[in-house]
PDB file of C-alpha atoms in Angstrom:
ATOM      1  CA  UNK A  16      15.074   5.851   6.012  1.00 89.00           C
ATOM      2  CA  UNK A  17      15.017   3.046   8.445  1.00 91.00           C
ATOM      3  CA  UNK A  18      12.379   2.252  10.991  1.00 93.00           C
ATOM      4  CA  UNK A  19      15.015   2.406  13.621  1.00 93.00           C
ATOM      5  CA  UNK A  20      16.227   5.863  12.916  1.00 94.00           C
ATOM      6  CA  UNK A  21      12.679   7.050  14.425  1.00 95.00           C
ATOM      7  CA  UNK A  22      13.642   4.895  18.006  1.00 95.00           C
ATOM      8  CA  UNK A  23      14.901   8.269  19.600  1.00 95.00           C
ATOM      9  CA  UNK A  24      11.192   9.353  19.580  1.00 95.00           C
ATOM     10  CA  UNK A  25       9.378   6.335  20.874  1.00 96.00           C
ATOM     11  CA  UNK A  26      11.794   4.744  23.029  1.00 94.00           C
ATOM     12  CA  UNK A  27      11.926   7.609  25.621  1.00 95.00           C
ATOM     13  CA  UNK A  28       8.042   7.613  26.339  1.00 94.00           C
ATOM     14  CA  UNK A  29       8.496   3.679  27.168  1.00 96.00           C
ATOM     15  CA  UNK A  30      11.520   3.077  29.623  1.00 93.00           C
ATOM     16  CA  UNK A  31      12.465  -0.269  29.518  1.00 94.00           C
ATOM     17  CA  UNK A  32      11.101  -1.379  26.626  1.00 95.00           C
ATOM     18  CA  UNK A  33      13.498  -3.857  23.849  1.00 96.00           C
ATOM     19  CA  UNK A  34      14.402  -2.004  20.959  1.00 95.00           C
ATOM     20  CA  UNK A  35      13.077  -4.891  18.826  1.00 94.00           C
ATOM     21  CA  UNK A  36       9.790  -4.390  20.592  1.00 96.00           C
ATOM     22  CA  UNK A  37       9.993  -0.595  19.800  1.00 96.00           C
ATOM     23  CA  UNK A  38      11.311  -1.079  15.937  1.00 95.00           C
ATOM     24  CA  UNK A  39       7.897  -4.026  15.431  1.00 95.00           C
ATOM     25  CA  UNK A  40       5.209  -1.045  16.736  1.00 96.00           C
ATOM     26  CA  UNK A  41       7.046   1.525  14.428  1.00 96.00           C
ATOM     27  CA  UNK A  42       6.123  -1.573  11.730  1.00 95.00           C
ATOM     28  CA  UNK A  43       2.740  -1.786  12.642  1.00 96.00           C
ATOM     29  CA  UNK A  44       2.080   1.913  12.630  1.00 97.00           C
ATOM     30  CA  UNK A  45       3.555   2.197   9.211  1.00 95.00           C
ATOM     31  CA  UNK A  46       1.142  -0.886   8.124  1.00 95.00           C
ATOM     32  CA  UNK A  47      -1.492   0.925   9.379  1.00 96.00           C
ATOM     33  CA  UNK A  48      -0.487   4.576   8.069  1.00 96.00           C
ATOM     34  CA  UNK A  49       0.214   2.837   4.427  1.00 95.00           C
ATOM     35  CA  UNK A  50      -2.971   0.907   4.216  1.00 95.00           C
ATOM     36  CA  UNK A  51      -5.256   3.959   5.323  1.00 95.00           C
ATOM     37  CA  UNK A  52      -4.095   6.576   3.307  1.00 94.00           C
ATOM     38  CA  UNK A  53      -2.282   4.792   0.555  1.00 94.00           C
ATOM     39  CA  UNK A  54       0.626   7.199   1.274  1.00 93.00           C
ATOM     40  CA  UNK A  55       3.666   5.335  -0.131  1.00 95.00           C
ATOM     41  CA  UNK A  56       3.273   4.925  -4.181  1.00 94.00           C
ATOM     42  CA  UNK A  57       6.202   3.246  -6.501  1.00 94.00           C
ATOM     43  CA  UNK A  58       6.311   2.155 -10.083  1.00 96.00           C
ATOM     44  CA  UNK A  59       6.876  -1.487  -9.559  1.00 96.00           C
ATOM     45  CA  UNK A  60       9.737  -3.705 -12.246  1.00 95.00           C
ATOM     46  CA  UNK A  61       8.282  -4.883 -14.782  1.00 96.00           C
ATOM     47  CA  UNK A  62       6.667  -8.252 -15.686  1.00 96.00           C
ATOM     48  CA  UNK A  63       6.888 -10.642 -19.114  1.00 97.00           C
ATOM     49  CA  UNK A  64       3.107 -11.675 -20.371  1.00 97.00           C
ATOM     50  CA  UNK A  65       3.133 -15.115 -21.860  1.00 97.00           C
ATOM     51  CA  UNK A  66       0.505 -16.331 -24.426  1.00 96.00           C
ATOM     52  CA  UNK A  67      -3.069 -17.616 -22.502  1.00 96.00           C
ATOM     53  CA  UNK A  68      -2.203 -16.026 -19.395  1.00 96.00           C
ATOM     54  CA  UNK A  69      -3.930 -13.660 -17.499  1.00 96.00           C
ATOM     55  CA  UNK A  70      -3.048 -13.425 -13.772  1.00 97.00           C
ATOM     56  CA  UNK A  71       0.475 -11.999 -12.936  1.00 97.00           C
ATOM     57  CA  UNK A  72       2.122 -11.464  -9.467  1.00 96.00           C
ATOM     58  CA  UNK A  73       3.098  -8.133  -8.832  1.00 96.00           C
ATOM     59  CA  UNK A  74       6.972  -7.826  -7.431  1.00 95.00           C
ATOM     60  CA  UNK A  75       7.232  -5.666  -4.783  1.00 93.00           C
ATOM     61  CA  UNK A  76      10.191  -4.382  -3.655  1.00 92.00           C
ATOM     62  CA  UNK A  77      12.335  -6.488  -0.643  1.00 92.00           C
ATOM     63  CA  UNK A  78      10.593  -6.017   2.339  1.00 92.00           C
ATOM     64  CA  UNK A  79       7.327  -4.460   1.193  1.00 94.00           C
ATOM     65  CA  UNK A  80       4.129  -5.458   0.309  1.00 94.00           C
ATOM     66  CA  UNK A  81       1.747  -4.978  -2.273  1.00 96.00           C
ATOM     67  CA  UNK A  82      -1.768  -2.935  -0.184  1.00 95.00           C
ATOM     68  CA  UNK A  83      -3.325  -1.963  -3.775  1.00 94.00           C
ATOM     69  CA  UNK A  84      -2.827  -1.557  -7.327  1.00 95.00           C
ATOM     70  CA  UNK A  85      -3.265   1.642  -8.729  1.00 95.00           C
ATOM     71  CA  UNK A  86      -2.576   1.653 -12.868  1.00 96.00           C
ATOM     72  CA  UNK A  87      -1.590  -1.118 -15.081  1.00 97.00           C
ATOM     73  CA  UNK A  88      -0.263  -0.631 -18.227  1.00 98.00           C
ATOM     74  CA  UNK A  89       0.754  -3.419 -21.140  1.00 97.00           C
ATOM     75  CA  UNK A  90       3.388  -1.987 -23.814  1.00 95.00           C
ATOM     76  CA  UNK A  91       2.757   1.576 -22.569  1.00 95.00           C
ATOM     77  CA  UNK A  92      -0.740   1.744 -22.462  1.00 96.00           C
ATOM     78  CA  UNK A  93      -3.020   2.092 -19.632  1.00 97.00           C
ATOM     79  CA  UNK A  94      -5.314  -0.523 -19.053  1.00 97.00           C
ATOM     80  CA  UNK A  95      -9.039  -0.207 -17.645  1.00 97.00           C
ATOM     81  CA  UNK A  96      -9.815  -1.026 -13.688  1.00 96.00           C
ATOM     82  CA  UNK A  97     -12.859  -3.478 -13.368  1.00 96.00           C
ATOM     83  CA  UNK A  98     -14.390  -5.194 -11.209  1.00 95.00           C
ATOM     84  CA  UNK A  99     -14.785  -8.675 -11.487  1.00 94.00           C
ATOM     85  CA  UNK A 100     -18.608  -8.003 -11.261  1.00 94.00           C
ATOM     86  CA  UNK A 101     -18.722  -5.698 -14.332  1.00 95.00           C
ATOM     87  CA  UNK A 102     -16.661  -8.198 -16.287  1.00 95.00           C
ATOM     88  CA  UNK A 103     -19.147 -10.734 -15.694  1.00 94.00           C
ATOM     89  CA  UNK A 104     -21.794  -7.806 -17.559  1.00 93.00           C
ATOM     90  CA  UNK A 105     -18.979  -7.024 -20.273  1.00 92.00           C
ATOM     91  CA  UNK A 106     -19.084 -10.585 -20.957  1.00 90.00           C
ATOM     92  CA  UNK A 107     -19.880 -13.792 -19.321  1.00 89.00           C
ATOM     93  CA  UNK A 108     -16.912 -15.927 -21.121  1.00 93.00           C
ATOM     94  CA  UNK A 109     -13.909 -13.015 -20.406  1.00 95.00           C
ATOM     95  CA  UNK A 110     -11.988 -15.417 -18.186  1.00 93.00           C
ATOM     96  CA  UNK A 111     -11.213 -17.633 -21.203  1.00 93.00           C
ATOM     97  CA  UNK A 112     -11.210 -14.716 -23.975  1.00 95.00           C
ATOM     98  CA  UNK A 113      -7.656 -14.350 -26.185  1.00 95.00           C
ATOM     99  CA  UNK A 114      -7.039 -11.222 -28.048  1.00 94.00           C
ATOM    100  CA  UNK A 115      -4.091  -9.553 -29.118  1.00 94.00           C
ATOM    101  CA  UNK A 116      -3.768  -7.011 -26.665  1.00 93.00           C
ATOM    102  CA  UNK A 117      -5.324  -6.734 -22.872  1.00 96.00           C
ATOM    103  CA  UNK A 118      -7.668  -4.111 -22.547  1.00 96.00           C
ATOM    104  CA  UNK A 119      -8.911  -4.438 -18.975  1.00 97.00           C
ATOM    105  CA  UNK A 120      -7.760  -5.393 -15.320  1.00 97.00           C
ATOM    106  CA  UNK A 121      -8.989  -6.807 -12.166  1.00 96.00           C
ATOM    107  CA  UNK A 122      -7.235  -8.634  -8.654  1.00 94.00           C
ATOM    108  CA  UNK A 123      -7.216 -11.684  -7.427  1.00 93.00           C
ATOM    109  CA  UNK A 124      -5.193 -10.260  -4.397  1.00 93.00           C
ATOM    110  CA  UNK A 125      -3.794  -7.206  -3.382  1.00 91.00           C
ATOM    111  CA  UNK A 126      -0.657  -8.546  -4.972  1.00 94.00           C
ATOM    112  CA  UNK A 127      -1.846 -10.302  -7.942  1.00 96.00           C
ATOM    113  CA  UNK A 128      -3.864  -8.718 -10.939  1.00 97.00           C
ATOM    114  CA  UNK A 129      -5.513  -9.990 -14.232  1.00 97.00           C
ATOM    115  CA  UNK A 130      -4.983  -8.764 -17.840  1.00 97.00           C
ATOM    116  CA  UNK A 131      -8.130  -9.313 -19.468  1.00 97.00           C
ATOM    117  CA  UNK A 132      -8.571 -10.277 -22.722  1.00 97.00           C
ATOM    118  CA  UNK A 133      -5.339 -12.965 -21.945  1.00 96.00           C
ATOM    119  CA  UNK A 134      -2.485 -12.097 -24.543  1.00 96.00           C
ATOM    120  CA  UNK A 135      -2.141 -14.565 -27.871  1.00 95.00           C
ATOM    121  CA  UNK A 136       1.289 -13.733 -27.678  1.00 93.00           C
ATOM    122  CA  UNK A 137       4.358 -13.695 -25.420  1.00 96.00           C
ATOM    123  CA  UNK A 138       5.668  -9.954 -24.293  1.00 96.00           C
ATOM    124  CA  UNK A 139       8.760  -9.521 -22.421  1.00 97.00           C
ATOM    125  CA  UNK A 140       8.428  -6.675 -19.358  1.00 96.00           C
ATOM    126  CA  UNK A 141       5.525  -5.670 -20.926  1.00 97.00           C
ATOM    127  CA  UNK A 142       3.668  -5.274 -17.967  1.00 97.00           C
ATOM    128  CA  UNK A 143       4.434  -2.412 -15.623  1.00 97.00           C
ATOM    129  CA  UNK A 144       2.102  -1.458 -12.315  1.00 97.00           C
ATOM    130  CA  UNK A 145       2.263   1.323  -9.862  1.00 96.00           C
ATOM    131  CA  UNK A 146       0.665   0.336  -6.195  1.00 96.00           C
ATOM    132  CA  UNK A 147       0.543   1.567  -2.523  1.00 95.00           C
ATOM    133  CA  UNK A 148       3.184  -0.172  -0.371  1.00 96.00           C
ATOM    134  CA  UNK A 149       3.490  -1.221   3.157  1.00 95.00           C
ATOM    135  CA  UNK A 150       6.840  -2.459   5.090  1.00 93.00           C
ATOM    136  CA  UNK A 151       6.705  -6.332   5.475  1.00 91.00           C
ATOM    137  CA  UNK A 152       8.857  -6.077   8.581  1.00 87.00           C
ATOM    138  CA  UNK A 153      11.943  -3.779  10.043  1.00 82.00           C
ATOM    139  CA  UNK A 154      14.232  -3.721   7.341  1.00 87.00           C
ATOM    140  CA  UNK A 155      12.197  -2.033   4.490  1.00 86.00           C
ATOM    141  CA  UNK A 156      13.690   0.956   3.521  1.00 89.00           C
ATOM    142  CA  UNK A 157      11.237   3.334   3.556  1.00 92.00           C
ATOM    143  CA  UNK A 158      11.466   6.437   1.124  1.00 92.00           C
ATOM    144  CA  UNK A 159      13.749   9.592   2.408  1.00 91.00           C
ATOM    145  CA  UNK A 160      10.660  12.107   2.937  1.00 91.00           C
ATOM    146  CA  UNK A 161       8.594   9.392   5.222  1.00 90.00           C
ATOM    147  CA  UNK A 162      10.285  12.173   7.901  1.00 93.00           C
ATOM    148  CA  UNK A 163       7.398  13.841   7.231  1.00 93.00           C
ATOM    149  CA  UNK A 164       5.630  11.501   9.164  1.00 95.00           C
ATOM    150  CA  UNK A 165       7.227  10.683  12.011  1.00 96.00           C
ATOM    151  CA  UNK A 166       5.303  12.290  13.949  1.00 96.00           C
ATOM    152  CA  UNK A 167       2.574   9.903  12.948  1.00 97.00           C
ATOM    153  CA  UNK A 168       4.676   6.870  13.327  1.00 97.00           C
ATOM    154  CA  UNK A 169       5.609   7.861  16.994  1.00 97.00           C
ATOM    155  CA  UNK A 170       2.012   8.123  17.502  1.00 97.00           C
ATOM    156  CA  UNK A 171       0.780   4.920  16.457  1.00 97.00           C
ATOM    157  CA  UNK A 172       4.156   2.915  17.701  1.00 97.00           C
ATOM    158  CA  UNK A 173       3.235   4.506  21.468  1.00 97.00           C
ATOM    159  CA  UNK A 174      -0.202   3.821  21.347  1.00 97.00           C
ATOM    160  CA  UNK A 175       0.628  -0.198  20.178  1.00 96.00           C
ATOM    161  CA  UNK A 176       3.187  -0.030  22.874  1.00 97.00           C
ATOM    162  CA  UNK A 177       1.404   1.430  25.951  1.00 96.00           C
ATOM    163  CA  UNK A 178      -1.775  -1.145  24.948  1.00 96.00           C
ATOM    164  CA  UNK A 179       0.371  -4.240  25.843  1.00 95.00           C
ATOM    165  CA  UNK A 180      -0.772  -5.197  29.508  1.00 94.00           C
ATOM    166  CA  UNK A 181       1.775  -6.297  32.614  1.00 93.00           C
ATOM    167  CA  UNK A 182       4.642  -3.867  31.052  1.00 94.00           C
ATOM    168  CA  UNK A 183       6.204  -1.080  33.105  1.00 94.00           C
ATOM    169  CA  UNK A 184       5.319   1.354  30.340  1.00 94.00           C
ATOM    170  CA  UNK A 185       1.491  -0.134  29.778  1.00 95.00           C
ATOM    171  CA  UNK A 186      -0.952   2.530  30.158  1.00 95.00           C
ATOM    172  CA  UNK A 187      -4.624   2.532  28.867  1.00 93.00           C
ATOM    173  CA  UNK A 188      -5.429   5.852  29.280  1.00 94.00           C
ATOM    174  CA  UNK A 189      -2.199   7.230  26.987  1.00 96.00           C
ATOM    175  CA  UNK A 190      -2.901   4.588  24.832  1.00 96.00           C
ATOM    176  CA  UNK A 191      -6.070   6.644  23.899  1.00 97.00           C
ATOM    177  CA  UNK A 192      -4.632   9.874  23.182  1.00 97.00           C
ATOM    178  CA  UNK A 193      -1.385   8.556  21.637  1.00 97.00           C
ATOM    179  CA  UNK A 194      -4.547   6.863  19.267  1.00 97.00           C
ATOM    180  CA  UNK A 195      -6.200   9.617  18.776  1.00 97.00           C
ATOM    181  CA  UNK A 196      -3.060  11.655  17.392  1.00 97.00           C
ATOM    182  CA  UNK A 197      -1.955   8.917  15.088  1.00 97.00           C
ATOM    183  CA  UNK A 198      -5.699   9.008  14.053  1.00 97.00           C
ATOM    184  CA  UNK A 199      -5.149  12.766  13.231  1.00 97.00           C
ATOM    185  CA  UNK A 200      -2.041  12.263  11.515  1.00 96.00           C
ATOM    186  CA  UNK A 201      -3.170   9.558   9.398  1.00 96.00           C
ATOM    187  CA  UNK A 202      -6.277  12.084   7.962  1.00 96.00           C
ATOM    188  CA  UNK A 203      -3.702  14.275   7.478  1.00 94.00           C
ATOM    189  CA  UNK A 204      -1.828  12.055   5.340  1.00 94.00           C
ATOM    190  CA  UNK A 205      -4.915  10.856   3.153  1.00 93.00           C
ATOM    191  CA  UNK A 206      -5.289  14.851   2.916  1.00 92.00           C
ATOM    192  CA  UNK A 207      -1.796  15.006   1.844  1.00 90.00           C
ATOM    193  CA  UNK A 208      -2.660  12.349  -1.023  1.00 91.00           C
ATOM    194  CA  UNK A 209      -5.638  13.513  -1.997  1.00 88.00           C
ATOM    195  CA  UNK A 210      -4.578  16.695  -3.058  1.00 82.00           C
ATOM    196  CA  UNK A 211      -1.057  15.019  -5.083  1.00 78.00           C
ATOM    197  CA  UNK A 212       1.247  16.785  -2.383  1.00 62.00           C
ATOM    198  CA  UNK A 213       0.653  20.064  -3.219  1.00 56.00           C
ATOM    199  CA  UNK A 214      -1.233  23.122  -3.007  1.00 51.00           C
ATOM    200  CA  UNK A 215      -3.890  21.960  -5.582  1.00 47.00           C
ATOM    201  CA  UNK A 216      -7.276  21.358  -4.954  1.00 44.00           C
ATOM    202  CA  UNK A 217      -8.250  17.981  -3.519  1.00 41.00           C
ATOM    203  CA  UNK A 218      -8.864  15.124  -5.836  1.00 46.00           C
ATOM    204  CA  UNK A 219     -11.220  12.240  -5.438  1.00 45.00           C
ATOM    205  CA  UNK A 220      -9.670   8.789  -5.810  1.00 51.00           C
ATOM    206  CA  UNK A 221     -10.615   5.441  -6.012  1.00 52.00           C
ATOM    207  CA  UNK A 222      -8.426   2.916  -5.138  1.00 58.00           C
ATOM    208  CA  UNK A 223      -9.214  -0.794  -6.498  1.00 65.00           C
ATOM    209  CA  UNK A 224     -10.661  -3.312  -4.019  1.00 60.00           C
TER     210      UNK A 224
END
């Protein structure tokens, strides 16, 4: 699914506005819809580890970005979230510890993470992570059952669009409402999460920072 295939739902509500105008607030409100609710999830390709190195950049897909981690794993097996702050209690020397396999891991960025204890061996695509993804601009292809949410996406697109001043479709006040439904939508997403997508009950998770 393209950000453009939703157009037919925004475009109407704001006569005269570009379609590339139209197509960036459809970006923005999937930005915002991703990074609230951490909605869209993907395994990510996986990465060599190379002897005495601990930080690794995480790929993510052509036009995406990385919002969180969620799991690392090294050879199959899942690694431990910490903080940087507990590693500093686990022990005060664990940026420069070797061993021969990670046990823990931690960010620099939302895009980069840290294997800790660093490998004393090379691994090829031994690291694999899953993470919460945002479009990086127009062209991301976002996954088939984002329909879902278009609703939400109309939303936040018309309340972007209507908040720009001097245009023949600016309007405060609908600006408000339109805001007010894509806030709606977007706790119905995190809802939509927090119970996995189904009918179970809802689960508590925490997502790295």
């Amino acid at each position: 699914m393209k950000l453009e295939d939703l157009l037919h739902r925004v475009r109407p509500q704001v006569p005269g506005c570009p379609e590339d105008v139209a197509i960036d607030a459809l970006r923005v409100a999937a930005e915002q819809l991703c990074r609230q609710s951490h909605l869209w999830q993907e395994k990510l390709p996986a990465v060599s580890i190379y002897s005495k190195i601990g930080d690794y950049q995480l790929p993510a897909p052509m036009h995406t970005r990385v919002v969180s981690p969620l799991t690392v794993h090294v050879e199959g097996r899942l690694l431990e979230h910490r903080h940087k702050g507990e590693l500093d209690q686990w022990h005060r020397d664990w940026r420069d510890r070797l061993a021969p396999e990670p046990h823990f891991w931690t960010m620099n960025s939302p895009d980069e993470v840290v294997i800790v204890p660093k490998p004393e061996g090379d691994k090829i695509d031994a690291l694999v992570a899953t993470a919460s993804l945002e479009p990086a601009d127009g062209e991301a292809d976002l996954p088939g059952w984002f329909h879902q949410y278009a609703t939400c996406l109309k939303e936040g697109a018309l309340a972007e669009l209507k908040e720009i001043p001097g245009k023949p479709w600016s309007d405060p006040k609908m600006m408000q409402l339109h805001q007010r439904r894509f806030d709606r939508e977007v706790a119905r997403a995190r809802y939509d999460v927090s119970r996995g997508f189904s009918d179970r009950p809802i689960r508590t998770t925490a997502y790295p920072r």
